[in-house]
Amino acid sequence: CAGTYGTPPILMRSGIGPADHLGSVGVPVRVDLRGVGANLADHPEVEINCGYRGAVRSAPLLHSVATFHSSAAASGSPPDLMLWMPEPVALDEGTRVFEIDVLLLKPRSRGTVRLRSADPADPPRIDLPNVREAVDVDVLAEGFRRAQEVANRPEIRRLCADPPSPQIADDDELRRFVRTNVYSIPHVVGTCSMGPSSDDGAVVDALGRVHGTEHLFVVDASMMPTVPSGFTHIPTIMIAERLSEQIGALP
Ligand SMILES: Cc1cc2nc3c(=O)[nH]c(=O)nc-3n(C[C@H](O)[C@H](O)[C@H](O)COP(=O)(O)OP(=O)(O)OC[C@H]3O[C@@H](n4cnc5c(N)ncnc54)[C@H](O)[C@@H]3O)c2cc1C
């Protein structure tokens, strides 16, 4: 239950993980599970600053969220883009920000969590997914265009002193902007993925039991095989409530 970054290192130091990686850091292999620490997914994001210079409130902050399908999304699939608009905030004296955050909800890109050494005091090496898959750049760029439309709506313009930034018309320039400016919203999942068979990269079964073990369970966001089309906190709680009941009822 140590989370998407914390659970794989505990398993790997205990000898449960990809055999070649464990060998490279001198950990004896107990269960060769290639999925441990693989499949790291998050919500990559870029943002538009709407150019707001007006008054701000300190609290409560209201957030508007809209999810929708990109042109690349399969019909019947969950939404793969989100526009997230927190109300204007003051970053510091004189700096007001009203942003539209564009989140890629169903990224293809994947990263990893690996050990630096067998020493538990060494933090893991986290290789974020970023937008290494070209399709993720294209979908996030499409989301950015939708955010530009919203930022240029008269309802927003009448509140904002400056034009939205960045102003990007050229598609190649937009792809470069996405690659350079994307950052990780830490809705991280996937590094101890749930699935029926470890042959497919799964780490835990439907109860959270680690494949190849008998009494070892993982219950946290790391077991989500793909990142949800929304924020991850409540799904994690739902998983924990459901599995704690089921595991508690085991003989
Ligand atoms: C800055 C930030 C903002 C976020 N904002 C939102 C949001 O607005 N809405 C939303 O839905 N989600 C949000 N999330 C994501 C959400 O917090 C996670 O999806 C959720 O907390 C995952 O729960 P978890 O139990 O898997 O992991 P965690 O909540 O990370 O819990 C893991 C626990 O294990 C402990 N741990 C780790 N390693 C060890 C170890 N070796 N020994 C003992 N204990 C250990 C950690 O200290 C931690 O307490 C945010 C995440 C971050 C980082």
Short mmCIF file of C-alpha atoms and ligand atoms in Angstrom, two decimals:
data_model
loop_
_atom_site.label_atom_id
_atom_site.label_comp_id
_atom_site.label_asym_id
_atom_site.label_seq_id
_atom_site.Cartn_x
_atom_site.Cartn_y
_atom_site.Cartn_z
CA CYS A 1 0.00 0.00 0.00
CA ALA A 2 2.93 2.38 -0.55
CA GLY A 3 1.55 3.88 -3.77
CA THR A 4 2.58 3.83 -7.41
CA TYR A 5 6.13 4.99 -6.67
CA GLY A 6 6.50 3.26 -3.29
CA THR A 7 5.13 -0.25 -3.79
CA PRO A 8 7.40 -1.47 -6.64
CA PRO A 9 10.63 -0.70 -4.71
CA ILE A 10 9.35 -2.69 -1.70
CA LEU A 11 8.48 -5.67 -3.90
CA MET A 12 11.72 -5.46 -5.86
CA ARG A 13 13.92 -5.27 -2.76
CA SER A 14 12.04 -8.35 -1.55
CA GLY A 15 13.06 -10.20 -4.71
CA ILE A 16 9.76 -9.79 -6.59
CA GLY A 17 10.19 -8.08 -9.93
CA PRO A 18 11.91 -8.31 -13.32
CA ALA A 19 14.72 -10.85 -12.89
CA ASP A 20 17.21 -8.97 -15.09
CA HIS A 21 16.69 -5.71 -13.21
CA LEU A 22 16.91 -7.38 -9.78
CA GLY A 23 20.12 -9.07 -10.90
CA SER A 24 21.58 -5.72 -11.98
CA VAL A 25 21.22 -4.33 -8.44
CA GLY A 26 22.24 -7.54 -6.66
CA VAL A 27 18.83 -8.60 -5.30
CA PRO A 28 18.22 -12.39 -5.32
CA VAL A 29 15.11 -13.26 -7.36
CA ARG A 30 12.18 -14.91 -5.55
CA VAL A 31 9.44 -14.29 -8.13
CA ASP A 32 10.28 -13.11 -11.65
CA LEU A 33 7.49 -10.60 -12.37
CA ARG A 34 8.33 -8.33 -15.28
CA GLY A 35 5.36 -6.02 -14.64
CA VAL A 36 6.64 -4.71 -11.30
CA GLY A 37 7.61 -1.07 -11.80
CA ALA A 38 6.63 -1.11 -15.50
CA ASN A 39 3.57 0.49 -17.13
CA LEU A 40 3.83 3.80 -15.20
CA ALA A 41 1.04 6.09 -16.45
CA ASP A 42 -0.05 9.59 -15.44
CA HIS A 43 -2.05 12.52 -16.84
CA PRO A 44 0.26 14.68 -18.99
CA GLU A 45 -0.79 18.33 -19.09
CA VAL A 46 -0.14 21.59 -20.91
CA GLU A 47 -1.80 24.89 -20.10
CA ILE A 48 -3.00 28.20 -21.53
CA ASN A 49 -2.78 31.40 -19.55
CA CYS A 50 -5.94 33.41 -20.28
CA GLY A 51 -4.33 36.77 -19.46
CA TYR A 52 -6.45 37.61 -16.42
CA ARG A 53 -5.26 40.56 -14.29
CA GLY A 54 -8.32 41.16 -12.09
CA ALA A 55 -9.25 40.44 -8.49
CA VAL A 56 -8.85 37.00 -6.93
CA ARG A 57 -10.33 35.24 -3.92
CA SER A 58 -8.16 33.29 -1.53
CA ALA A 59 -10.77 30.58 -0.88
CA PRO A 60 -12.82 28.65 -1.69
CA LEU A 61 -11.41 27.98 -5.13
CA LEU A 62 -13.91 26.71 -7.66
CA HIS A 63 -12.84 24.29 -10.35
CA SER A 64 -14.70 23.68 -13.60
CA VAL A 65 -13.93 20.44 -15.38
CA ALA A 66 -15.05 19.26 -18.82
CA THR A 67 -14.12 15.89 -20.29
CA PHE A 68 -14.56 15.07 -23.97
CA HIS A 69 -13.42 12.81 -26.79
CA SER A 70 -10.63 13.66 -29.21
CA SER A 71 -11.02 12.83 -32.89
CA ALA A 72 -8.72 9.82 -32.25
CA ALA A 73 -10.91 8.29 -29.52
CA ALA A 74 -12.73 5.07 -30.39
CA SER A 75 -16.51 5.31 -30.22
CA GLY A 76 -17.86 4.13 -26.87
CA SER A 77 -14.48 4.63 -25.20
CA PRO A 78 -14.01 6.84 -22.13
CA PRO A 79 -13.20 10.53 -22.72
CA ASP A 80 -9.51 11.06 -23.47
CA LEU A 81 -9.24 14.83 -22.91
CA MET A 82 -10.08 17.19 -20.07
CA LEU A 83 -10.17 20.97 -19.77
CA TRP A 84 -9.67 21.90 -16.14
CA MET A 85 -10.29 25.52 -15.13
CA PRO A 86 -9.49 26.52 -11.57
CA GLU A 87 -10.70 30.04 -10.82
CA PRO A 88 -8.07 32.84 -10.94
CA VAL A 89 -5.35 32.69 -8.29
CA ALA A 90 -2.61 35.05 -7.08
CA LEU A 91 0.75 33.31 -7.42
CA ASP A 92 2.52 36.16 -5.63
CA GLU A 93 2.11 39.91 -5.18
CA GLY A 94 0.95 41.23 -8.55
CA THR A 95 0.93 37.92 -10.45
CA ARG A 96 -2.60 36.76 -11.24
CA VAL A 97 -3.20 33.58 -13.18
CA PHE A 98 -6.31 32.19 -14.79
CA GLU A 99 -5.35 29.05 -16.66
CA ILE A 100 -7.03 26.39 -18.69
CA ASP A 101 -5.25 23.11 -18.04
CA VAL A 102 -5.43 20.55 -20.83
CA LEU A 103 -5.08 16.97 -19.56
CA LEU A 104 -4.49 13.88 -21.64
CA LEU A 105 -6.70 11.34 -19.86
CA LYS A 106 -5.87 8.18 -21.79
CA PRO A 107 -2.16 8.35 -22.61
CA ARG A 108 -0.37 5.58 -24.49
CA SER A 109 3.05 6.58 -23.14
CA ARG A 110 4.44 4.56 -20.25
CA GLY A 111 7.34 5.04 -17.84
CA THR A 112 9.03 2.94 -15.16
CA VAL A 113 9.97 2.81 -11.49
CA ARG A 114 13.31 1.07 -10.91
CA LEU A 115 15.75 0.56 -8.05
CA ARG A 116 19.01 2.50 -7.98
CA SER A 117 20.40 -0.07 -5.56
CA ALA A 118 19.30 -2.66 -3.00
CA ASP A 119 19.67 -0.02 -0.26
CA PRO A 120 16.17 0.95 1.07
CA ALA A 121 17.51 4.45 1.80
CA ASP A 122 18.11 5.03 -1.92
CA PRO A 123 15.09 6.66 -3.62
CA PRO A 124 13.79 4.82 -6.69
CA ARG A 125 14.64 5.98 -10.20
CA ILE A 126 11.39 7.27 -11.72
CA ASP A 127 11.24 7.59 -15.49
CA LEU A 128 8.02 9.53 -16.17
CA PRO A 129 6.04 8.57 -19.28
CA ASN A 130 6.02 12.13 -20.65
CA VAL A 131 4.54 12.13 -24.19
CA ARG A 132 7.03 9.73 -25.71
CA GLU A 133 4.34 8.25 -27.98
CA ALA A 134 3.66 10.53 -30.96
CA VAL A 135 -0.10 9.93 -30.75
CA ASP A 136 -0.10 11.46 -27.25
CA VAL A 137 1.46 14.64 -28.63
CA ASP A 138 -1.23 14.84 -31.33
CA VAL A 139 -4.14 14.28 -28.93
CA LEU A 140 -2.81 16.76 -26.38
CA ALA A 141 -2.30 19.28 -29.21
CA GLU A 142 -5.94 18.78 -30.22
CA GLY A 143 -6.96 19.47 -26.63
CA PHE A 144 -4.84 22.62 -26.66
CA ARG A 145 -6.73 23.85 -29.74
CA ARG A 146 -10.04 23.35 -27.91
CA ALA A 147 -8.65 25.27 -24.92
CA GLN A 148 -7.61 28.08 -27.28
CA GLU A 149 -11.20 28.27 -28.54
CA VAL A 150 -12.48 28.54 -24.97
CA ALA A 151 -9.86 31.14 -24.00
CA ASN A 152 -10.87 33.25 -27.01
CA ARG A 153 -14.61 33.13 -26.25
CA PRO A 154 -16.11 36.60 -25.63
CA GLU A 155 -17.28 35.48 -22.17
CA ILE A 156 -13.63 34.90 -21.17
CA ARG A 157 -12.17 37.79 -23.16
CA ARG A 158 -14.29 40.39 -21.39
CA LEU A 159 -12.73 39.30 -18.07
CA CYS A 160 -9.11 39.25 -19.28
CA ALA A 161 -6.81 42.19 -19.97
CA ASP A 162 -4.17 40.35 -22.01
CA PRO A 163 -4.52 37.89 -24.90
CA PRO A 164 -4.25 34.19 -24.11
CA SER A 165 -0.72 32.82 -24.16
CA PRO A 166 1.00 31.12 -25.74
CA GLN A 167 -0.39 32.10 -29.14
CA ILE A 168 0.39 29.20 -31.46
CA ALA A 169 -1.07 28.95 -34.96
CA ASP A 170 1.30 26.49 -36.63
CA ASP A 171 0.66 22.77 -35.94
CA ASP A 172 4.35 21.78 -35.94
CA GLU A 173 5.10 24.58 -33.51
CA LEU A 174 2.24 23.36 -31.32
CA ARG A 175 3.64 19.82 -31.26
CA ARG A 176 7.03 21.24 -30.26
CA PHE A 177 5.32 23.30 -27.55
CA VAL A 178 3.55 20.18 -26.22
CA ARG A 179 6.76 18.12 -26.15
CA THR A 180 8.71 20.89 -24.44
CA ASN A 181 6.12 22.13 -21.95
CA VAL A 182 4.21 19.00 -20.95
CA TYR A 183 4.35 18.09 -17.29
CA SER A 184 3.00 15.28 -15.16
CA ILE A 185 -0.18 15.71 -13.16
CA PRO A 186 0.68 13.17 -10.45
CA HIS A 187 -2.31 10.89 -10.98
CA VAL A 188 0.18 8.07 -11.31
CA VAL A 189 -0.92 4.44 -11.65
CA GLY A 190 0.00 1.15 -13.24
CA THR A 191 3.29 -0.06 -11.73
CA CYS A 192 1.70 -3.16 -10.10
CA SER A 193 -0.99 -3.64 -12.69
CA MET A 194 -4.03 -5.89 -12.10
CA GLY A 195 -4.67 -8.68 -14.59
CA PRO A 196 -5.26 -12.41 -14.86
CA SER A 197 -1.77 -13.44 -15.95
CA SER A 198 1.76 -12.31 -15.23
CA ASP A 199 2.60 -13.34 -18.81
CA ASP A 200 0.75 -10.20 -19.91
CA GLY A 201 2.66 -7.98 -17.49
CA ALA A 202 0.11 -8.15 -14.66
CA VAL A 203 1.48 -8.08 -11.11
CA VAL A 204 -1.67 -8.74 -9.06
CA ASP A 205 -4.88 -10.72 -9.58
CA ALA A 206 -8.44 -9.45 -9.12
CA LEU A 207 -8.04 -9.58 -5.32
CA GLY A 208 -4.76 -7.70 -5.32
CA ARG A 209 -2.79 -10.90 -4.60
CA VAL A 210 0.70 -10.75 -6.08
CA HIS A 211 1.04 -13.37 -8.81
CA GLY A 212 3.34 -16.20 -7.77
CA THR A 213 2.75 -15.60 -4.04
CA GLU A 214 0.07 -16.78 -1.61
CA HIS A 215 -0.47 -14.21 1.12
CA LEU A 216 0.96 -11.02 -0.31
CA PHE A 217 -1.47 -8.30 -1.45
CA VAL A 218 -1.12 -4.86 -3.03
CA VAL A 219 -3.97 -2.38 -2.59
CA ASP A 220 -3.24 1.09 -3.94
CA ALA A 221 -3.29 3.13 -7.15
CA SER A 222 -0.37 1.12 -8.58
CA MET A 223 -2.77 -1.72 -9.39
CA MET A 224 -4.86 0.31 -11.89
CA PRO A 225 -3.73 -1.02 -15.30
CA THR A 226 -4.63 2.25 -17.04
CA VAL A 227 -5.21 5.71 -15.68
CA PRO A 228 -8.93 6.58 -15.29
CA SER A 229 -10.65 9.33 -17.30
CA GLY A 230 -10.73 11.44 -14.17
CA PHE A 231 -8.83 12.07 -10.97
CA THR A 232 -7.41 9.07 -9.13
CA HIS A 233 -8.01 9.66 -5.43
CA ILE A 234 -11.62 8.47 -5.22
CA PRO A 235 -11.06 5.41 -7.45
CA THR A 236 -8.18 4.43 -5.14
CA ILE A 237 -10.46 4.67 -2.11
CA MET A 238 -13.13 2.63 -3.91
CA ILE A 239 -10.59 -0.09 -4.72
CA ALA A 240 -9.36 -0.12 -1.12
CA GLU A 241 -12.89 -0.38 0.32
CA ARG A 242 -13.86 -3.19 -2.03
CA LEU A 243 -10.68 -5.24 -1.71
CA SER A 244 -10.32 -4.85 2.05
CA GLU A 245 -13.79 -6.43 2.38
CA GLN A 246 -12.94 -9.27 0.01
CA ILE A 247 -9.49 -9.96 1.44
CA GLY A 248 -10.90 -9.82 4.98
CA ALA A 249 -13.45 -12.49 4.04
CA LEU A 250 -10.81 -14.93 2.78
CA PRO A 251 -10.50 -18.16 4.79
C1 LIG B 1 0.57 16.85 -5.38
C2 LIG B 1 -0.56 15.88 -5.68
C3 LIG B 1 -1.83 16.38 -5.87
C4 LIG B 1 -2.88 15.50 -6.14
N1 LIG B 1 -4.14 16.01 -6.31
C5 LIG B 1 -5.16 15.17 -6.52
C6 LIG B 1 -6.49 15.66 -6.64
O1 LIG B 1 -6.74 16.86 -6.55
N2 LIG B 1 -7.48 14.77 -6.86
C7 LIG B 1 -7.25 13.43 -6.97
O2 LIG B 1 -8.19 12.66 -7.17
N3 LIG B 1 -6.00 12.93 -6.86
C8 LIG B 1 -4.95 13.76 -6.63
N4 LIG B 1 -3.69 13.27 -6.52
C9 LIG B 1 -3.49 11.82 -6.68
C10 LIG B 1 -3.87 11.07 -5.40
O3 LIG B 1 -3.22 11.68 -4.30
C11 LIG B 1 -3.44 9.61 -5.55
O4 LIG B 1 -4.08 9.02 -6.67
C12 LIG B 1 -3.77 8.78 -4.32
O5 LIG B 1 -3.26 9.36 -3.15
C13 LIG B 1 -3.18 7.39 -4.49
O6 LIG B 1 -3.34 6.68 -3.29
P1 LIG B 1 -2.32 5.53 -2.89
O7 LIG B 1 -2.85 4.91 -1.65
O8 LIG B 1 -2.07 4.66 -4.06
O9 LIG B 1 -0.92 6.24 -2.61
P2 LIG B 1 -0.54 7.36 -1.54
O10 LIG B 1 -1.71 8.21 -1.21
O11 LIG B 1 0.70 7.99 -2.07
O12 LIG B 1 -0.21 6.51 -0.23
C14 LIG B 1 0.96 5.75 -0.11
C15 LIG B 1 1.45 5.83 1.33
O13 LIG B 1 2.52 4.91 1.51
C16 LIG B 1 3.55 5.56 2.23
N5 LIG B 1 4.83 4.90 1.89
C17 LIG B 1 5.52 4.98 0.73
N6 LIG B 1 6.64 4.22 0.81
C18 LIG B 1 6.63 3.65 2.03
C19 LIG B 1 7.52 2.77 2.71
N7 LIG B 1 8.64 2.32 2.13
N8 LIG B 1 7.20 2.39 3.96
C20 LIG B 1 6.07 2.82 4.56
N9 LIG B 1 5.19 3.67 3.97
C21 LIG B 1 5.47 4.07 2.72
C22 LIG B 1 3.48 7.01 1.79
O14 LIG B 1 4.08 7.85 2.75
C23 LIG B 1 1.98 7.22 1.68
O15 LIG B 1 1.43 7.60 2.91
C24 LIG B 1 -2.63 14.11 -6.24
C25 LIG B 1 -1.33 13.62 -6.04
C26 LIG B 1 -0.30 14.50 -5.75
C27 LIG B 1 1.09 13.95 -5.52
#
